[in-house]
Amino acid sequence: MELRIQHLSKKYANGVQALNDINLTIPAGMFGLLGPNGAGKSTLMRTLATLQDANSGTATLDKIDIRENKDQIRRVLGYLPQDFGLYPKVSAYDLLDHFALLKGLDNRKQRKEVVEALLHQTNLYKDRNKHLGGYSGGMRQRFGIAQALLGDPRLIIVDEPTAGLDPEERVRFHNLLSDIGSEKIVILSTHIVEDVSDLCNHMAVINQGSVVLTGQPLPLIEQI
Ligand code: ADP
Ligand code: ADP
């Protein structure tokens, strides 16, 4: 499995060049996209998640053009956006069940199994009937991962998932991500070096819309 980004550029209507000729080849495993605020990470994540179009260039998943095949890509995509909305008065169980139904899991029994397995995997099972409005930041992000994992996606995009988490919650979140599986592509955007050094097999550093370094985390992080 391979995600290939070639000459991807995006200029917003206000003149900001958010992406400037991005070229990256992302293999299966955990890939870290490290960069400061404003570097272009969310723009790139939204583009790969089919929610926004670049002005030029291409991104392909196993040679399938993402822009030209949005429906097909969405079927294999799990996306945790940076600021994902929660429904404060709904329980984790009910919301996950609802999203599972939307994903086409219309067999009740099967859906229950999938939802319960995800709640166990994200360590939220005992809090499954609590309203999401009462969840801590860490619990919310774990719920976001549960939601992103519905439908067994092959491409998982998580945008700044650990920003605002305390160290304990971050470790818990790292453990969850590291269990997801090496046969999928997981792209983790972050401005936190430890997210990448602890978790990722490959990484890129992005700054002002350009890739400034790519490779394996350990030797690279020593250069930063
Ligand atoms: P990051 O996720 O690394 O913080 P973003 O992709 O959000 O970076 O932003 C890159 C640049 O593009 C920033 O200068 C940001 O202000 C700008 N930007 C992001 N979204 C928009 C938008 N919808 N319209 C105009 N400018 C935007
Ligand atoms: P990020 O940390 O990803 O850069 P921001 O707080 O910059 O997040 O952006 C939040 C939202 O506002 C995003 O949807 C982004 O596209 C939009 N946005 C960011 N910068 C601008 C901008 N300069 N003009 C218009 N929209 C923007």
PDB file of C-alpha atoms and ligand atoms in Angstrom, residues 12 14 16 36-43 46 52 82-83 159-160 189 191, ligand 2:
ATOM      1  CA  TYR A  12      -6.138  30.147  -0.563  1.00  0.00           C
ATOM      2  CA  ASN A  14      -6.608  35.343   0.590  1.00  0.00           C
ATOM      3  CA  VAL A  16      -1.770  32.378   1.499  1.00  0.00           C
ATOM      4  CA  PRO A  36       4.730  24.266  13.450  1.00  0.00           C
ATOM      5  CA  ASN A  37       1.327  25.957  13.486  1.00  0.00           C
ATOM      6  CA  GLY A  38       0.523  27.399  10.099  1.00  0.00           C
ATOM      7  CA  ALA A  39       2.884  25.024   8.255  1.00  0.00           C
ATOM      8  CA  GLY A  40       0.096  23.608   6.084  1.00  0.00           C
ATOM      9  CA  LYS A  41      -0.554  20.322   7.908  1.00  0.00           C
ATOM     10  CA  SER A  42      -4.335  20.670   8.180  1.00  0.00           C
ATOM     11  CA  THR A  43      -4.583  21.811   4.577  1.00  0.00           C
ATOM     12  CA  ARG A  46      -8.064  17.864   4.489  1.00  0.00           C
ATOM     13  CA  GLN A  52     -10.738  20.099  -0.063  1.00  0.00           C
ATOM     14  CA  GLN A  82      -8.363  18.659  14.380  1.00  0.00           C
ATOM     15  CA  ASP A  83     -11.534  20.153  15.818  1.00  0.00           C
ATOM     16  CA  ASP A 159      -4.810  15.785  12.563  1.00  0.00           C
ATOM     17  CA  GLU A 160      -3.084  17.103  15.713  1.00  0.00           C
ATOM     18  CA  SER A 189      -0.023  15.407  11.854  1.00  0.00           C
ATOM     19  CA  HIS A 191       3.683  19.877  16.139  1.00  0.00           C
TER      20      HIS A 191
HETATM   21  P1  ADP B   2      -4.808  25.007  12.151  1.00  0.00           P
HETATM   22  O1  ADP B   2      -4.188  24.818  13.497  1.00  0.00           O
HETATM   23  O2  ADP B   2      -5.164  23.758  11.467  1.00  0.00           O
HETATM   24  O3  ADP B   2      -4.018  25.958  11.316  1.00  0.00           O
HETATM   25  P2  ADP B   2      -6.666  27.171  12.398  1.00  0.00           P
HETATM   26  O4  ADP B   2      -7.103  27.509  13.775  1.00  0.00           O
HETATM   27  O5  ADP B   2      -5.632  27.960  11.670  1.00  0.00           O
HETATM   28  O6  ADP B   2      -6.233  25.653  12.451  1.00  0.00           O
HETATM   29  O7  ADP B   2      -7.919  27.066  11.437  1.00  0.00           O
HETATM   30  C1  ADP B   2      -9.183  26.695  11.871  1.00  0.00           C
HETATM   31  C2  ADP B   2     -10.138  26.856  10.693  1.00  0.00           C
HETATM   32  O8  ADP B   2     -10.068  28.191  10.155  1.00  0.00           O
HETATM   33  C3  ADP B   2      -9.806  25.926   9.538  1.00  0.00           C
HETATM   34  O9  ADP B   2     -10.983  25.457   8.956  1.00  0.00           O
HETATM   35  C4  ADP B   2      -9.044  26.800   8.566  1.00  0.00           C
HETATM   36  O10 ADP B   2      -9.238  26.388   7.231  1.00  0.00           O
HETATM   37  C5  ADP B   2      -9.648  28.165   8.805  1.00  0.00           C
HETATM   38  N1  ADP B   2      -8.639  29.220   8.623  1.00  0.00           N
HETATM   39  C6  ADP B   2      -7.397  29.244   9.119  1.00  0.00           C
HETATM   40  N2  ADP B   2      -6.750  30.359   8.733  1.00  0.00           N
HETATM   41  C7  ADP B   2      -7.630  31.040   7.967  1.00  0.00           C
HETATM   42  C8  ADP B   2      -7.564  32.280   7.276  1.00  0.00           C
HETATM   43  N3  ADP B   2      -6.467  33.015   7.264  1.00  0.00           N
HETATM   44  N4  ADP B   2      -8.665  32.674   6.620  1.00  0.00           N
HETATM   45  C9  ADP B   2      -9.757  31.928   6.603  1.00  0.00           C
HETATM   46  N5  ADP B   2      -9.885  30.763   7.239  1.00  0.00           N
HETATM   47  C10 ADP B   2      -8.833  30.317   7.899  1.00  0.00           C
END
